[in-house]
mmCIF file of C-alpha atoms in Angstrom:
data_model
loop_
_atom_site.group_PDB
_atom_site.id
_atom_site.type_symbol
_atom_site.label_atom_id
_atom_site.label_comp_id
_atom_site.label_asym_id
_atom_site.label_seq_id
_atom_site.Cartn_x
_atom_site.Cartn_y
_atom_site.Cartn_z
ATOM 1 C CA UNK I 1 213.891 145.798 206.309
ATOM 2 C CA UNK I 2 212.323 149.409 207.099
ATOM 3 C CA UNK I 3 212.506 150.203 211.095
ATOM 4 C CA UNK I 4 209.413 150.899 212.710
ATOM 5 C CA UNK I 5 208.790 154.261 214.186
ATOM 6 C CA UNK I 6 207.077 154.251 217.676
ATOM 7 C CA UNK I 7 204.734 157.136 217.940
ATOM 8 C CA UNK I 8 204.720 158.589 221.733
ATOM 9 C CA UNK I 9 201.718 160.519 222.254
ATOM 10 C CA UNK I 10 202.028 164.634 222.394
ATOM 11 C CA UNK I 11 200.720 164.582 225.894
ATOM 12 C CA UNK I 12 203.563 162.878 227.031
ATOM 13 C CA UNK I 13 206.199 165.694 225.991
ATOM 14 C CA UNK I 14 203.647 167.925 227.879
ATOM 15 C CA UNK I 15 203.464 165.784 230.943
ATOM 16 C CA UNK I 16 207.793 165.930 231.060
ATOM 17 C CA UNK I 17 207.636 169.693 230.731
ATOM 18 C CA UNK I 18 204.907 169.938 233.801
ATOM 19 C CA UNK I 19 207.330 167.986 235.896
ATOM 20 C CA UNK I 20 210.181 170.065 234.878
ATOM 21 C CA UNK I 21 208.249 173.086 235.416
ATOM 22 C CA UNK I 22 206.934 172.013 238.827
ATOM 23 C CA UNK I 23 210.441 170.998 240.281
ATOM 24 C CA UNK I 24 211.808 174.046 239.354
ATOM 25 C CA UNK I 25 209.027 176.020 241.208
ATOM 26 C CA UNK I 26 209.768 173.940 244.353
ATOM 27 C CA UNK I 27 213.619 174.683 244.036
ATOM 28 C CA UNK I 28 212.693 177.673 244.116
ATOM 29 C CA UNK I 29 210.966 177.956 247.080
ATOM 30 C CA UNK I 30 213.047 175.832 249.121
ATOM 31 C CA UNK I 31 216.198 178.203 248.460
ATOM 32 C CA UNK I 32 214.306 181.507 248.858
ATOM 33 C CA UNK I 33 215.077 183.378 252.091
ATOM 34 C CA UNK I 34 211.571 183.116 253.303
ATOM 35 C CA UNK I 35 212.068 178.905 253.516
ATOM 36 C CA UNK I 36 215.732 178.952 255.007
ATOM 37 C CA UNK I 37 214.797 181.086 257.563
ATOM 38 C CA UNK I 38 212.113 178.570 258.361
ATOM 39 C CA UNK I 39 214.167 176.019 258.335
ATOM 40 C CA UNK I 40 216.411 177.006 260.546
ATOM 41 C CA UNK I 41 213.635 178.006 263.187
ATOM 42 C CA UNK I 42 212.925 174.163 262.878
ATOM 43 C CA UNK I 43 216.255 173.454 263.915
ATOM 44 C CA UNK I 44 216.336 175.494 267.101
ATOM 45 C CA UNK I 45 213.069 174.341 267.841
ATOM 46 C CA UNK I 46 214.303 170.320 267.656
ATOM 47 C CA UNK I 47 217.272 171.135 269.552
ATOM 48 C CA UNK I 48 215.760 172.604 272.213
ATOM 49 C CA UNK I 49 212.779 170.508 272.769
ATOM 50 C CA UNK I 50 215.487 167.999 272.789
ATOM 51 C CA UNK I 51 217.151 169.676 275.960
ATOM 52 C CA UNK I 52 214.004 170.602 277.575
ATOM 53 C CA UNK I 53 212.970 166.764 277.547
ATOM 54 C CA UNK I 54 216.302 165.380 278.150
ATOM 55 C CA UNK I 55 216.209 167.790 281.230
ATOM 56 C CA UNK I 56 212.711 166.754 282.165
ATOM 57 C CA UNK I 57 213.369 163.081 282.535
ATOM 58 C CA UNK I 58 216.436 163.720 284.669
ATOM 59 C CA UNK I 59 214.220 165.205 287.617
ATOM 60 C CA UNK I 60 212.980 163.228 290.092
ATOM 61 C CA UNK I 61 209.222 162.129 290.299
ATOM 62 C CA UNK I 62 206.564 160.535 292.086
ATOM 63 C CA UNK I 63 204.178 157.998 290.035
ATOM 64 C CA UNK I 64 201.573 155.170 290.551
ATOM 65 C CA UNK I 65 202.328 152.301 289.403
ATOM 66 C CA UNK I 66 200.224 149.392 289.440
ATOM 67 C CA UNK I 67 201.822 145.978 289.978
ATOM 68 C CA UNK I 68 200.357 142.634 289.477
ATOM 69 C CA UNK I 69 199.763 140.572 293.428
ATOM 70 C CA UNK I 70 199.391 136.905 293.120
ATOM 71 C CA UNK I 71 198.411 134.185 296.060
ATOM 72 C CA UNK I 72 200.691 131.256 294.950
ATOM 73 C CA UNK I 73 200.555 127.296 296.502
ATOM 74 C CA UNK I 74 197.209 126.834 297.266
ATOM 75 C CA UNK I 75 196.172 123.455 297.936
ATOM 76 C CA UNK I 76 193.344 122.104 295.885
ATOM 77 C CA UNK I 77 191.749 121.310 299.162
ATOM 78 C CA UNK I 78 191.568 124.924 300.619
ATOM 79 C CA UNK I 79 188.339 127.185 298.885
ATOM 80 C CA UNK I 80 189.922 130.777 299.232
ATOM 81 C CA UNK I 81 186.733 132.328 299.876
ATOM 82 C CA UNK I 82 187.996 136.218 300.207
ATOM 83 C CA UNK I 83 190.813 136.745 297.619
ATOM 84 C CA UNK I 84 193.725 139.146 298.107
ATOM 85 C CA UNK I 85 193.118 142.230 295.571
ATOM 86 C CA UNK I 86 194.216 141.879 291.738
ATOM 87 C CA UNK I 87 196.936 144.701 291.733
ATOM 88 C CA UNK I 88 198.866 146.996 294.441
ATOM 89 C CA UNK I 89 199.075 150.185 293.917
ATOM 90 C CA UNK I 90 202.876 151.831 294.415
ATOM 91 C CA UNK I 91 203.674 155.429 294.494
ATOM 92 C CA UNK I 92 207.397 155.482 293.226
ATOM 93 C CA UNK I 93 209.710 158.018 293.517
ATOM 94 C CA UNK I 94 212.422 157.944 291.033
ATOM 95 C CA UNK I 95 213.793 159.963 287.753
ATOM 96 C CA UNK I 96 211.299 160.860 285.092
ATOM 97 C CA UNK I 97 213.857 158.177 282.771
ATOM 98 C CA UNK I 98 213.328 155.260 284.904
ATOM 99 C CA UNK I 99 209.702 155.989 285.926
ATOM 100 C CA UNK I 100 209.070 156.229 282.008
ATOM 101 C CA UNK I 101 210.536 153.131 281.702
ATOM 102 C CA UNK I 102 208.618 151.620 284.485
ATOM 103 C CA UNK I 103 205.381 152.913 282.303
ATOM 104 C CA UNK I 104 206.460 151.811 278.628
ATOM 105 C CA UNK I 105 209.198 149.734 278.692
ATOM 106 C CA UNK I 106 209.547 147.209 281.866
ATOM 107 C CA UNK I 107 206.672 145.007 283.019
ATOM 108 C CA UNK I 108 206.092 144.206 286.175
ATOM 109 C CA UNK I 109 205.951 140.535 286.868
ATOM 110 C CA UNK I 110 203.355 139.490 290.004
ATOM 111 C CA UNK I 111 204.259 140.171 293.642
ATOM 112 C CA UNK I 112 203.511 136.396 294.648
ATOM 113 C CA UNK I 113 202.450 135.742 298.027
ATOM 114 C CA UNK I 114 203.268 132.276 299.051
ATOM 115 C CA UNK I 115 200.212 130.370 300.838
ATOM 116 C CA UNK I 116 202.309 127.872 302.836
ATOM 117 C CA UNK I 117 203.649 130.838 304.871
ATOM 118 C CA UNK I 118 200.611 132.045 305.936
ATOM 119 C CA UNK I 119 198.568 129.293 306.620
ATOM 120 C CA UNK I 120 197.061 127.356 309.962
ATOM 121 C CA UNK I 121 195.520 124.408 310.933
ATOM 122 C CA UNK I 122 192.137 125.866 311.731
ATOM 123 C CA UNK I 123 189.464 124.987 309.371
ATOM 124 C CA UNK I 124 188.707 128.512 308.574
ATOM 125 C CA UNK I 125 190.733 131.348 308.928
ATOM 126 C CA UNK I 126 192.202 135.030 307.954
ATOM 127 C CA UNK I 127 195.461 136.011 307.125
ATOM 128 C CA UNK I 128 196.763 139.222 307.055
ATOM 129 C CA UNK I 129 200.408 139.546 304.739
ATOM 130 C CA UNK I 130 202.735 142.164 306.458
ATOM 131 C CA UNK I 131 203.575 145.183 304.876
ATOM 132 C CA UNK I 132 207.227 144.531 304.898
ATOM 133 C CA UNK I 133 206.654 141.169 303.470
ATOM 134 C CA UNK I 134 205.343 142.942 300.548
ATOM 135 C CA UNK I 135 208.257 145.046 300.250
ATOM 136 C CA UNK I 136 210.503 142.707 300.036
ATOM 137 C CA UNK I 137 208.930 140.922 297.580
ATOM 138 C CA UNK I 138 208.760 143.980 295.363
ATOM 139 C CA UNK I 139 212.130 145.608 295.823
ATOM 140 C CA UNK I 140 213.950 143.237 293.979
ATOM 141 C CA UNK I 141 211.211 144.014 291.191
ATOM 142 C CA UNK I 142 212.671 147.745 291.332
ATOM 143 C CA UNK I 143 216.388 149.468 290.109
ATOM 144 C CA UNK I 144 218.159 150.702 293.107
ATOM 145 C CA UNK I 145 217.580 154.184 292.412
ATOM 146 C CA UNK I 146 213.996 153.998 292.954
ATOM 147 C CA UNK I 147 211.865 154.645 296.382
ATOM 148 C CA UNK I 148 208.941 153.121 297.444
ATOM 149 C CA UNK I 149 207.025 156.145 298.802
ATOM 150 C CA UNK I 150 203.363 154.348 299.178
ATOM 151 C CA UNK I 151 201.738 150.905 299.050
ATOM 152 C CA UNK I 152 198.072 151.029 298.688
ATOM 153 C CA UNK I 153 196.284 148.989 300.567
ATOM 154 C CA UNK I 154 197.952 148.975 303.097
ATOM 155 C CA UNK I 155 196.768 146.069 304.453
ATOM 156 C CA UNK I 156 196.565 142.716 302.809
ATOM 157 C CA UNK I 157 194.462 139.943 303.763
ATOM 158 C CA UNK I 158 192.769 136.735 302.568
ATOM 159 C CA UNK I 159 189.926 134.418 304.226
ATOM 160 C CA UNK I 160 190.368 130.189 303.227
ATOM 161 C CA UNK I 161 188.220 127.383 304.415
ATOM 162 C CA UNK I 162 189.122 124.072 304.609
ATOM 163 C CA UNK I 163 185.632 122.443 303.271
ATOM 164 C CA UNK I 164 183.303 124.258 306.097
ATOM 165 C CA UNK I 165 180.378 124.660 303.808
ATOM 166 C CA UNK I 166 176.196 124.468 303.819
ATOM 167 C CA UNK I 167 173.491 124.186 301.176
ATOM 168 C CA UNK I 168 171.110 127.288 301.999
ATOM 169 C CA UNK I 169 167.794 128.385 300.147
ATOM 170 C CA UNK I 170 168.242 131.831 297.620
ATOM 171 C CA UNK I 171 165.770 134.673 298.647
ATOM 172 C CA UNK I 172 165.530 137.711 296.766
ATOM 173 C CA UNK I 173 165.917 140.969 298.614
ATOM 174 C CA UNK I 174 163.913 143.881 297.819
ATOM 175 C CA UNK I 175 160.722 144.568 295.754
ATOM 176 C CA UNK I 176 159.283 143.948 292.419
ATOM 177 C CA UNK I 177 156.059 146.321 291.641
ATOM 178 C CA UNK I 178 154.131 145.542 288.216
ATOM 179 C CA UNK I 179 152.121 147.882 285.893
ATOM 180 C CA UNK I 180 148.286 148.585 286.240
ATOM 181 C CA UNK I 181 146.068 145.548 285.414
ATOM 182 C CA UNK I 182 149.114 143.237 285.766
ATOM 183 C CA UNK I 183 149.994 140.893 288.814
ATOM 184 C CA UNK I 184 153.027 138.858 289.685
ATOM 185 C CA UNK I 185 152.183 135.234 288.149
ATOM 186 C CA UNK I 186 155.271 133.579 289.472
ATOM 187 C CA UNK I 187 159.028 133.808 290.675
ATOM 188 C CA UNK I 188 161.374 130.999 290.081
ATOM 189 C CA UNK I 189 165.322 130.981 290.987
ATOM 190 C CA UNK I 190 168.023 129.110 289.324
ATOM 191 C CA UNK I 191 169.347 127.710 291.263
ATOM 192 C CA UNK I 192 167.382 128.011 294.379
ATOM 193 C CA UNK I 193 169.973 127.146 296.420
ATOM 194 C CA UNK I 194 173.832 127.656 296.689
ATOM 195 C CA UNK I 195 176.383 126.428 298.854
ATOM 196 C CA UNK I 196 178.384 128.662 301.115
ATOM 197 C CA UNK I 197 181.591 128.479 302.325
ATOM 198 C CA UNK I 198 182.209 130.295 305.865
ATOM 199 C CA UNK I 199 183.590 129.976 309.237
ATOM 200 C CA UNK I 200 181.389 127.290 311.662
ATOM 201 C CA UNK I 201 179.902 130.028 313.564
ATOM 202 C CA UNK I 202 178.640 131.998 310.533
ATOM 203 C CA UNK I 203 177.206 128.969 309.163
ATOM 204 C CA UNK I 204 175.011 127.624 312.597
ATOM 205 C CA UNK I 205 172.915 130.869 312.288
ATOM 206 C CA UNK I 206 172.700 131.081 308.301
ATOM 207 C CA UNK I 207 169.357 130.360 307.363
ATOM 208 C CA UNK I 208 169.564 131.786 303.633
ATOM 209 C CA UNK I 209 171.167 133.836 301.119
ATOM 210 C CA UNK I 210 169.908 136.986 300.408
ATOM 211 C CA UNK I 211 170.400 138.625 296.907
ATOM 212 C CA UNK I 212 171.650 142.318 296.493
ATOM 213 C CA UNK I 213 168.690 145.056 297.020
ATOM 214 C CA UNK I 214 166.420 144.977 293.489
ATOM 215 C CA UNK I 215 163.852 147.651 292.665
ATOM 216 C CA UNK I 216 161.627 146.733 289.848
ATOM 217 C CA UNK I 217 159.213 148.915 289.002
ATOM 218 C CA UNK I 218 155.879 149.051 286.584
ATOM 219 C CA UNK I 219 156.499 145.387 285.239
ATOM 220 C CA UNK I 220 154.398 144.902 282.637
ATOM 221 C CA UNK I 221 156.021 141.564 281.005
ATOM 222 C CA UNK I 222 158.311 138.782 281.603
ATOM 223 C CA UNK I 223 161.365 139.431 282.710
ATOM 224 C CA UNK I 224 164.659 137.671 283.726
ATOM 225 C CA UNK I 225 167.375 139.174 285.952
ATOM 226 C CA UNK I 226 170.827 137.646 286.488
ATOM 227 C CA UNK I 227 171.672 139.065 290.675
ATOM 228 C CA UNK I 228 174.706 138.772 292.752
ATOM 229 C CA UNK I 229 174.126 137.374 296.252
ATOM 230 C CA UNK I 230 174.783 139.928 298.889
ATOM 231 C CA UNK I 231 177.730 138.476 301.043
ATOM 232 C CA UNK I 232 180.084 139.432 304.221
ATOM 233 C CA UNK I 233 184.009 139.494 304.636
ATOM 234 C CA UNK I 234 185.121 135.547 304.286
ATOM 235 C CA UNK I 235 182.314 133.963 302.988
ATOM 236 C CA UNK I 236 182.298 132.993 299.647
ATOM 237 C CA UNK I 237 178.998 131.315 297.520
ATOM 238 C CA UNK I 238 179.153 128.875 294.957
ATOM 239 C CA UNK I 239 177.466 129.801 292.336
ATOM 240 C CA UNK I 240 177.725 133.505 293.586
ATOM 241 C CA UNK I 241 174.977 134.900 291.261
ATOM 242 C CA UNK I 242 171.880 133.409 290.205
ATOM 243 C CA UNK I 243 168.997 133.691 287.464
ATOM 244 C CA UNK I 244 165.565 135.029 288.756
ATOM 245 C CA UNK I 245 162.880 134.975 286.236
ATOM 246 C CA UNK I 246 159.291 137.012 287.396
ATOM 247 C CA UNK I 247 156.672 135.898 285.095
ATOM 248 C CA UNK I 248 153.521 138.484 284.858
ATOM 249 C CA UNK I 249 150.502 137.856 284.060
ATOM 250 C CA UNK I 250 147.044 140.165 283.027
ATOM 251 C CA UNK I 251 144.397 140.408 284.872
ATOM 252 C CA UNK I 252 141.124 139.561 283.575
ATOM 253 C CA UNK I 253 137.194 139.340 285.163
ATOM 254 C CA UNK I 254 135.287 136.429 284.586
ATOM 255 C CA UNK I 255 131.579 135.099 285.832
ATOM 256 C CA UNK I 256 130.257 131.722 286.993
ATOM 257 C CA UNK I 257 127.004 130.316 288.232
ATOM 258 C CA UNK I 258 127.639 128.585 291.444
ATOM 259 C CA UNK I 259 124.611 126.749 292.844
ATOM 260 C CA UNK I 260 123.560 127.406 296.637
ATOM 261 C CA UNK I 261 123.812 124.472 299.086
ATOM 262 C CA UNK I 262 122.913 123.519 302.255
ATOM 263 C CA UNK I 263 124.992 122.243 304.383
ATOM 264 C CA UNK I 264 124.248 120.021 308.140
ATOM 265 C CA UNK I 265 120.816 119.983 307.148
ATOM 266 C CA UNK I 266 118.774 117.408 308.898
ATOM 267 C CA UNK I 267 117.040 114.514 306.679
ATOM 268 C CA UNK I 268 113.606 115.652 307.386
ATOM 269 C CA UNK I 269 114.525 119.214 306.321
ATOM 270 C CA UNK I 270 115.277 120.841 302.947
ATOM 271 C CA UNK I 271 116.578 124.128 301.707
ATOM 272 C CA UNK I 272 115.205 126.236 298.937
ATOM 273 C CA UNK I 273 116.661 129.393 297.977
ATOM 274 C CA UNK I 274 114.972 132.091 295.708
ATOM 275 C CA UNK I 275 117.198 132.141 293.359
ATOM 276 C CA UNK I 276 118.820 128.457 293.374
ATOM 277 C CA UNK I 277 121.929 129.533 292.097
ATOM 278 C CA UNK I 278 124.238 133.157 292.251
ATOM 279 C CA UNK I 279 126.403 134.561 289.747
ATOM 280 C CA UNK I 280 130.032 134.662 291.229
ATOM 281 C CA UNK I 281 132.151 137.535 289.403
ATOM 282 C CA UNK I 282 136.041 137.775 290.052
ATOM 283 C CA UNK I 283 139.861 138.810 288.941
ATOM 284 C CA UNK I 284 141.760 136.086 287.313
ATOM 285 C CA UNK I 285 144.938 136.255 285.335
ATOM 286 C CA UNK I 286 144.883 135.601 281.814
ATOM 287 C CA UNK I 287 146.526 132.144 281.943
ATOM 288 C CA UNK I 288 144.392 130.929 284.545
ATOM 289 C CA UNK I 289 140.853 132.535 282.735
ATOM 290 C CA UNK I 290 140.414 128.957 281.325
ATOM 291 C CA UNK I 291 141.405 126.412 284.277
ATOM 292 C CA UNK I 292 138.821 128.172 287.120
ATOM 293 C CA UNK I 293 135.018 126.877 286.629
ATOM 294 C CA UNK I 294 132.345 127.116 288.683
ATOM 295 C CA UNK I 295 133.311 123.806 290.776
ATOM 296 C CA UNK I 296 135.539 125.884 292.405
ATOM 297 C CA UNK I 297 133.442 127.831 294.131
ATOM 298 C CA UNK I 298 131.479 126.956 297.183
ATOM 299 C CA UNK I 299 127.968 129.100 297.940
ATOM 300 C CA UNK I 300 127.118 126.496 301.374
ATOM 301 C CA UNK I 301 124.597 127.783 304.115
ATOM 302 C CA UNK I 302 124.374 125.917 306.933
ATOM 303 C CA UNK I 303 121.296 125.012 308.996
ATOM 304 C CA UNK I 304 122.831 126.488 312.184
ATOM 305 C CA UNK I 305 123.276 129.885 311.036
ATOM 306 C CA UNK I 306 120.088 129.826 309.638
ATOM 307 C CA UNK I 307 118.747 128.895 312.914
ATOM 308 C CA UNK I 308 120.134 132.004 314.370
ATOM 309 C CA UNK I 309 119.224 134.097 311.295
ATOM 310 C CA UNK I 310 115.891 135.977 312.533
ATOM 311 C CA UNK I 311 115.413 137.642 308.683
ATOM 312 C CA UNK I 312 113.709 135.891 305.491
ATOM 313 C CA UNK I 313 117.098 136.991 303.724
ATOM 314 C CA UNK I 314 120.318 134.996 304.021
ATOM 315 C CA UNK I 315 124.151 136.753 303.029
ATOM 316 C CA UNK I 316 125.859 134.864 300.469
ATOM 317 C CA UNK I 317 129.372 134.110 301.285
ATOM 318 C CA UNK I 318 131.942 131.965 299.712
ATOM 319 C CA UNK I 319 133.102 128.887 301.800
ATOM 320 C CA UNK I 320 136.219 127.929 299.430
ATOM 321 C CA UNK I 321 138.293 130.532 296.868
ATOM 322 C CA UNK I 322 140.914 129.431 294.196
ATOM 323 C CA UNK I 323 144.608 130.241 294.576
ATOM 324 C CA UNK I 324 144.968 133.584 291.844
ATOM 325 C CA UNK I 325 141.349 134.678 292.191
ATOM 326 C CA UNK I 326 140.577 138.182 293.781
ATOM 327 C CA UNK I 327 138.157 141.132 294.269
ATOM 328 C CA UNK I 328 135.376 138.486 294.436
ATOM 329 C CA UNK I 329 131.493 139.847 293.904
ATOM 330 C CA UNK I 330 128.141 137.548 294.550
ATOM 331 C CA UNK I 331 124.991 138.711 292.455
ATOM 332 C CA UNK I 332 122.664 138.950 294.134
ATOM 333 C CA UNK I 333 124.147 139.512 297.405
ATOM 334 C CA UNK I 334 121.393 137.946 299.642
ATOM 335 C CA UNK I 335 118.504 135.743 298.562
ATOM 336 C CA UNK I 336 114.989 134.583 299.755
ATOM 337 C CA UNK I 337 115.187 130.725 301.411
ATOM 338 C CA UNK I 338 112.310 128.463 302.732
ATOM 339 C CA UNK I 339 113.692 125.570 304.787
ATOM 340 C CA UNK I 340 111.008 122.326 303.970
ATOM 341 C CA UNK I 341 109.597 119.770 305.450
ATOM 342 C CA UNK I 342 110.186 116.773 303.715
ATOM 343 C CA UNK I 343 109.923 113.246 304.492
ATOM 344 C CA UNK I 344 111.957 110.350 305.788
ATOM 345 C CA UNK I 345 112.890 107.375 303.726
#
C-alpha cells in the first residue's frame, strides 16, 4: 500500500526557528560581561544580607509580647462580675532569634489563674493575683535565656458574687432633642429592667440602672438604639445592654366645637352664653389627630365665679386637657352670658 505523507504546516518550521533564534539571544546575554558582572553583585549582596541578619538576630532585644490570662475553676455557682483582662502584656528581653520565635513560631498557651486559690467565704468579694504569682506561672512558658523586663498591668484583680443580686428599673441617661414640628411620641426599653449583681451594700442604695450618656439630636423619625448600661468596679448586669426604641411623631393643629356649660348652678337658675359653644384650636401629633374629639374638652363656668365676676364678659378656660395636646387657643376668648330665671319643677 502507498504511505501517507503528513503535511506539517510552514508556520511550524517558522515557529522552531523563532525559538532557536530567541534562545540564542538569551545565551547571549547571560554570558556577556555586562550580565556576569551582575550576577556576581547578586552574590555579594545575598551573602551579606545573610551576615547582616544572622548578626541582627544574635543581639539582644526588648519586645512586647502579648500572652493569653485565663481565670480557671470557677464554680457554676459564683457570677464573676469583674473579669481579669483578656491578655498580659510582657516586655521580654532576649536575642532577636528567640524573640522572633516568640513572634512567628511558638504560641503562647494561657497564663491560668486558678480560682480555688483565691477565693473566700464572703458572698462578694475582690481578689487581687500577686505579681509573683504571675511570674511563676509564666516562666515556665519562657526558654531560660529570656528576661521578663515588664508585666503590664501590674496589678491583677477580679470581683465574684456568690448570688447577691436585685431586679432594678433601666433609665436612660442623657437627652434626646427632635427636629422642628416633631415631638417625642414615646420611649419604650427592652428590657426595662435587668438584674445586677453587686456587693450587699451597693445593692441597699441602688434604685436603678442608668444607661451610658446619649445625645440625640434633630430626630425627625423612629429610631432604635442598642446602649450599654453605665456600671462601677464589681458590679456586673445581666443583660448588660438593652434596646431603646424613641418613636416620633408630627405635630399637627386641629379644631373642635366644645359647648359652654354651667356648672353648680342652682335649679331655679340657668346659664346662657352668647355664643353657646367656642371653637377650641390645638397641637396634636399625627397619630393621635383622629382619637381627640370634642368630648374631650371641658368649657365649664361655674355660678360662683360668676358671682364674683362684676363684667357682662366671662374668660373661657378649659377645665380638662388630653394627654399629647398643646399650645391650646379658645375662639372667641370671652363671651356675653345672661344667667335666667327659670322655674322649679
Amino acid at each position: 500500500m502507498p504511505q501517507r505523507r503528513t503535511l506539517r504546516p510552514a508556520n511550524n518550521r517558522m515557529d522552531s526557528y523563532e525559538i532557536k533564534r530567541l534562545t540564542l539571544q538569551i545565551k547571549a546575554s547571560l554570558f556577556s560581561k555586562r550580565s556576569r558582572e551582575f550576577l556576581i553583585f547578586l552574590l555579594f549582596f545575598f551573602v551579606s544580607a545573610i551576615f547582616w541578619l544572622m548578626q541582627t538576630l544574635n543581639e539582644t532585644y526588648e519586645k512586647e509580647m502579648l500572652v493569653p490570662l485565663q481565670l480557671d475553676k470557677v464554680p457554676s455557682s459564683i457570677v464573676i462580675t469583674e473579669e481579669l483582662p483578656s491578655h498580659l502584656r510582657v516586655v521580654l528581653r532576649d536575642k532577636g532569634a528567640t524573640l522572633l520565635n516568640y513572634m512567628y513560631g511558638q504560641k503562647f498557651t494561657p497564663v491560668r489563674v486558678d480560682y480555688s486559690v483565691y477565693s473566700t467565704g464572703d458572698a462578694a468579694g475582690r481578689v487581687r493575683v500577686p505579681e509573683a504569682d504571675v511570674q511563676k506561672e509564666l516562666l515556665p512558658k519562657l526558654l531560660s535565656s529570656t528576661r521578663i523586663v515588664d508585666i503590664q498591668p501590674d496589678t491583677l484583680e477580679f470581683f465574684y458574687n456568690r448570688g447577691l443580686k436585685k431586679r432594678v428599673p433601666v433609665r436612660l441617661a442623657g437627652y434626646v432633642e427632635t427636629a422642628p414640628q416633631c415631638y417625642l411620641a414615646d420611649i419604650t426599653c427592652l428590657p426595662d429592667s435587668v438584674t445586677v449583681f453587686a456587693p450587699a451594700a451597693v445593692l441597699d442604695t441602688m434604685q436603678a440602672a442608668y444607661t451610658a450618656a446619649v445625645h440625640v439630636d434633630g430626630l425627625a423619625s423612629d429610631r432604635e438604639l442598642d446602649i450599654p448600661l453605665r456600671g462601677a468596679r464589681g458590679i456586673k448586669f445581666i443583660p448588660d445592654e438593652v434596646n431603646f426604641r424613641l418613636t416620633v411623631d408630627v405635630y399637627t393643629e386641629k379644631t373642635v366645637e366644645v359647648p359652654i356649660v354651667g356648672v353648680n348652678f342652682p335649679g331655679s337658675k340657668d346659664l346662657r352664653t352668647f355664643p353657646s359653644k367656642a371653637k377650641v384650636t390645638f397641637r396634636i401629633g399625627a397619630d393621635r389627630f383622629k382619637t381627640v374629639t370634642a368630648d374631650d374638652f371641658v368649657l365649664a363656668v361655674s355660678y360662683e365665679e360668676l358671682l364674683q365676676n362684676k363684667s357682662s364678659k366671662f374668660r373661657l378656660h378649659l377645665r380638662s386637657l388630653p394627654p399629647g395636646v398643646s399650645q391650646v387657643r379658645i375662639t372667641p376668648a370671652e363671651v356675653d352670658y345672661l344667667i335666667e330665671q327659670t322655674e322649679e319643677e
